[in-house]
Amino acid sequence: MRRQMAGVLAVTMAASLAGCVKPDPLSMTNAWVRLPAVPGRPAAGYFTLHGGKTPQTVVAANSDVSLRAEMHESAAGAGGTATMRPLTSVALPANSDVVFAPGGRHVMLFDVNRAVKPGDRVTLTATLANGARISARATVIAPGAPAPQF
């Protein structure tokens, strides 16, 4: 009888402690897509990634409305000219945020479905080196429209 009670107590304590464990906060928020000013040119995707308990590496990003996507980074070049370079990966430190925003990191969305219009919601997804994926619904805005305020 004592062994049974000890077993029940152990299982109860384990279940109680499991309820106290916080889930990994790895997530994507504030996602949005700006359509191109010239039809047929790439759209741009933006979002914030929130790192979880362990460092991760983002190795790709994509959307459900484009045939191809690439991570890029814009920066000021020599003489004040703007430059843009493709990124093969982006570090996502533990318990930190990484922002993809105009003028910095972003996702170029090539061959966006022509049916996508401002006000639509599309999915943006970041793929991690371990194969995990983080997605969020993104608001689509018109070319030249102000960025959404989150």
mmCIF file of C-alpha atoms in Angstrom:
data_model
loop_
_atom_site.group_PDB
_atom_site.id
_atom_site.type_symbol
_atom_site.label_atom_id
_atom_site.label_comp_id
_atom_site.label_asym_id
_atom_site.label_seq_id
_atom_site.Cartn_x
_atom_site.Cartn_y
_atom_site.Cartn_z
ATOM 1 C CA MET A 1 0.000 0.000 0.000
ATOM 2 C CA ARG A 2 2.854 2.381 0.842
ATOM 3 C CA ARG A 3 4.520 1.675 -2.487
ATOM 4 C CA GLN A 4 1.311 2.459 -4.328
ATOM 5 C CA MET A 5 0.884 5.716 -2.401
ATOM 6 C CA ALA A 6 4.529 6.663 -3.076
ATOM 7 C CA GLY A 7 4.026 5.937 -6.791
ATOM 8 C CA VAL A 8 0.850 8.001 -6.921
ATOM 9 C CA LEU A 9 2.605 10.846 -5.103
ATOM 10 C CA ALA A 10 5.560 10.736 -7.509
ATOM 11 C CA VAL A 11 3.288 10.819 -10.555
ATOM 12 C CA THR A 12 1.236 13.670 -9.069
ATOM 13 C CA MET A 13 4.356 15.713 -8.303
ATOM 14 C CA ALA A 14 5.773 15.146 -11.788
ATOM 15 C CA ALA A 15 2.494 16.232 -13.384
ATOM 16 C CA SER A 16 2.402 19.331 -11.189
ATOM 17 C CA LEU A 17 5.954 20.290 -12.105
ATOM 18 C CA ALA A 18 5.303 19.714 -15.801
ATOM 19 C CA GLY A 19 2.529 22.295 -15.596
ATOM 20 C CA CYS A 20 5.054 24.832 -14.286
ATOM 21 C CA VAL A 21 7.429 24.517 -17.234
ATOM 22 C CA LYS A 22 7.096 27.503 -19.542
ATOM 23 C CA PRO A 23 6.839 26.722 -23.257
ATOM 24 C CA ASP A 24 9.693 27.806 -25.508
ATOM 25 C CA PRO A 25 8.831 31.377 -26.585
ATOM 26 C CA LEU A 26 10.317 30.890 -30.074
ATOM 27 C CA SER A 27 7.918 32.817 -32.319
ATOM 28 C CA MET A 28 7.362 35.298 -35.149
ATOM 29 C CA THR A 29 5.272 38.461 -34.724
ATOM 30 C CA ASN A 30 4.588 41.796 -36.462
ATOM 31 C CA ALA A 31 4.641 40.210 -39.928
ATOM 32 C CA TRP A 32 3.784 42.255 -43.001
ATOM 33 C CA VAL A 33 4.444 42.336 -46.742
ATOM 34 C CA ARG A 34 4.846 45.383 -48.981
ATOM 35 C CA LEU A 35 3.779 44.779 -52.581
ATOM 36 C CA PRO A 36 6.116 46.007 -55.324
ATOM 37 C CA ALA A 37 5.593 49.371 -57.016
ATOM 38 C CA VAL A 38 6.284 47.767 -60.385
ATOM 39 C CA PRO A 39 4.275 44.623 -61.183
ATOM 40 C CA GLY A 40 6.508 41.587 -61.613
ATOM 41 C CA ARG A 41 9.204 42.928 -59.268
ATOM 42 C CA PRO A 42 9.741 41.304 -55.837
ATOM 43 C CA ALA A 43 7.643 42.139 -52.794
ATOM 44 C CA ALA A 44 9.321 42.496 -49.402
ATOM 45 C CA GLY A 45 8.462 40.658 -46.187
ATOM 46 C CA TYR A 46 9.163 41.906 -42.681
ATOM 47 C CA PHE A 47 8.701 40.450 -39.179
ATOM 48 C CA THR A 48 10.226 40.052 -35.731
ATOM 49 C CA LEU A 49 11.640 36.718 -34.582
ATOM 50 C CA HIS A 50 11.689 36.006 -30.844
ATOM 51 C CA GLY A 51 14.435 33.584 -29.799
ATOM 52 C CA GLY A 52 13.674 30.660 -27.534
ATOM 53 C CA LYS A 53 15.658 28.978 -24.796
ATOM 54 C CA THR A 54 18.530 27.996 -27.084
ATOM 55 C CA PRO A 55 20.294 29.840 -29.903
ATOM 56 C CA GLN A 56 19.009 29.044 -33.379
ATOM 57 C CA THR A 57 19.993 29.842 -36.950
ATOM 58 C CA VAL A 58 17.490 30.899 -39.596
ATOM 59 C CA VAL A 59 18.514 29.303 -42.897
ATOM 60 C CA ALA A 60 15.559 30.230 -45.120
ATOM 61 C CA ALA A 61 12.338 32.189 -45.317
ATOM 62 C CA ASN A 62 9.370 31.867 -47.621
ATOM 63 C CA SER A 63 5.735 32.725 -48.200
ATOM 64 C CA ASP A 64 2.671 30.852 -49.315
ATOM 65 C CA VAL A 65 2.130 33.380 -52.146
ATOM 66 C CA SER A 66 5.571 33.504 -53.796
ATOM 67 C CA LEU A 67 7.450 30.983 -55.903
ATOM 68 C CA ARG A 68 10.824 31.912 -54.406
ATOM 69 C CA ALA A 69 12.114 33.893 -51.447
ATOM 70 C CA GLU A 70 15.528 35.086 -50.314
ATOM 71 C CA MET A 71 16.739 36.693 -47.110
ATOM 72 C CA HIS A 72 18.586 39.969 -47.779
ATOM 73 C CA GLU A 73 20.143 42.798 -45.819
ATOM 74 C CA SER A 74 20.255 46.457 -46.856
ATOM 75 C CA ALA A 75 22.979 48.747 -45.592
ATOM 76 C CA ALA A 76 24.615 52.082 -46.332
ATOM 77 C CA GLY A 77 27.586 51.587 -48.620
ATOM 78 C CA ALA A 78 30.608 53.731 -49.349
ATOM 79 C CA GLY A 79 29.750 57.303 -50.262
ATOM 80 C CA GLY A 80 26.231 56.981 -48.871
ATOM 81 C CA THR A 81 24.994 54.594 -51.524
ATOM 82 C CA ALA A 82 22.604 51.849 -50.515
ATOM 83 C CA THR A 83 23.702 48.247 -50.887
ATOM 84 C CA MET A 84 21.856 44.974 -50.552
ATOM 85 C CA ARG A 85 23.322 41.522 -50.095
ATOM 86 C CA PRO A 86 21.756 38.079 -49.822
ATOM 87 C CA LEU A 87 21.968 36.265 -46.487
ATOM 88 C CA THR A 88 22.460 32.510 -46.299
ATOM 89 C CA SER A 89 21.690 32.487 -42.568
ATOM 90 C CA VAL A 90 20.739 34.751 -39.682
ATOM 91 C CA ALA A 91 21.661 34.049 -36.061
ATOM 92 C CA LEU A 92 18.746 34.031 -33.611
ATOM 93 C CA PRO A 93 20.276 34.250 -30.127
ATOM 94 C CA ALA A 94 18.505 32.676 -27.156
ATOM 95 C CA ASN A 95 15.951 34.956 -25.498
ATOM 96 C CA SER A 96 16.570 37.757 -28.024
ATOM 97 C CA ASP A 97 14.706 39.377 -30.872
ATOM 98 C CA VAL A 98 15.837 39.664 -34.482
ATOM 99 C CA VAL A 99 13.981 42.235 -36.558
ATOM 100 C CA PHE A 100 13.460 42.116 -40.310
ATOM 101 C CA ALA A 101 12.525 45.725 -41.156
ATOM 102 C CA PRO A 102 12.822 48.267 -43.988
ATOM 103 C CA GLY A 103 16.406 49.453 -44.369
ATOM 104 C CA GLY A 104 17.800 46.275 -42.794
ATOM 105 C CA ARG A 105 17.064 42.565 -43.002
ATOM 106 C CA HIS A 106 14.097 41.576 -45.130
ATOM 107 C CA VAL A 107 12.756 38.750 -47.258
ATOM 108 C CA MET A 108 12.524 39.292 -50.995
ATOM 109 C CA LEU A 109 9.432 37.520 -52.326
ATOM 110 C CA PHE A 110 9.765 36.702 -56.021
ATOM 111 C CA ASP A 111 6.886 35.890 -58.384
ATOM 112 C CA VAL A 112 4.133 36.817 -55.934
ATOM 113 C CA ASN A 113 0.695 35.570 -56.912
ATOM 114 C CA ARG A 114 -0.932 38.428 -58.858
ATOM 115 C CA ALA A 115 -4.207 37.905 -56.988
ATOM 116 C CA VAL A 116 -2.620 39.186 -53.729
ATOM 117 C CA LYS A 117 -3.931 42.665 -52.906
ATOM 118 C CA PRO A 118 -3.459 45.193 -50.091
ATOM 119 C CA GLY A 119 -5.424 44.123 -47.028
ATOM 120 C CA ASP A 120 -4.920 40.419 -47.688
ATOM 121 C CA ARG A 121 -3.275 38.162 -45.126
ATOM 122 C CA VAL A 122 -0.518 35.779 -46.234
ATOM 123 C CA THR A 123 1.811 33.421 -44.376
ATOM 124 C CA LEU A 124 5.507 34.128 -43.849
ATOM 125 C CA THR A 125 7.679 31.264 -42.593
ATOM 126 C CA ALA A 126 11.243 31.152 -41.268
ATOM 127 C CA THR A 127 13.047 27.803 -41.418
ATOM 128 C CA LEU A 128 15.661 27.005 -38.780
ATOM 129 C CA ALA A 129 18.825 24.941 -39.222
ATOM 130 C CA ASN A 130 17.286 22.172 -37.091
ATOM 131 C CA GLY A 131 14.347 21.915 -39.525
ATOM 132 C CA ALA A 132 11.810 23.677 -37.296
ATOM 133 C CA ARG A 133 9.613 26.346 -38.873
ATOM 134 C CA ILE A 134 8.159 29.496 -37.385
ATOM 135 C CA SER A 135 5.218 31.118 -39.181
ATOM 136 C CA ALA A 136 2.947 34.111 -38.831
ATOM 137 C CA ARG A 137 0.106 35.659 -40.781
ATOM 138 C CA ALA A 138 1.295 38.841 -42.491
ATOM 139 C CA THR A 139 -0.750 41.868 -43.487
ATOM 140 C CA VAL A 140 -0.236 42.922 -47.112
ATOM 141 C CA ILE A 141 0.170 46.646 -47.799
ATOM 142 C CA ALA A 142 0.344 48.673 -50.989
ATOM 143 C CA PRO A 143 3.587 50.052 -52.414
ATOM 144 C CA GLY A 144 4.441 53.323 -50.680
ATOM 145 C CA ALA A 145 1.896 52.780 -47.883
ATOM 146 C CA PRO A 146 3.142 53.407 -44.354
ATOM 147 C CA ALA A 147 4.329 50.360 -42.420
ATOM 148 C CA PRO A 148 1.726 48.878 -40.072
ATOM 149 C CA GLN A 149 1.943 49.946 -36.450
ATOM 150 C CA PHE A 150 2.035 46.959 -34.096
#
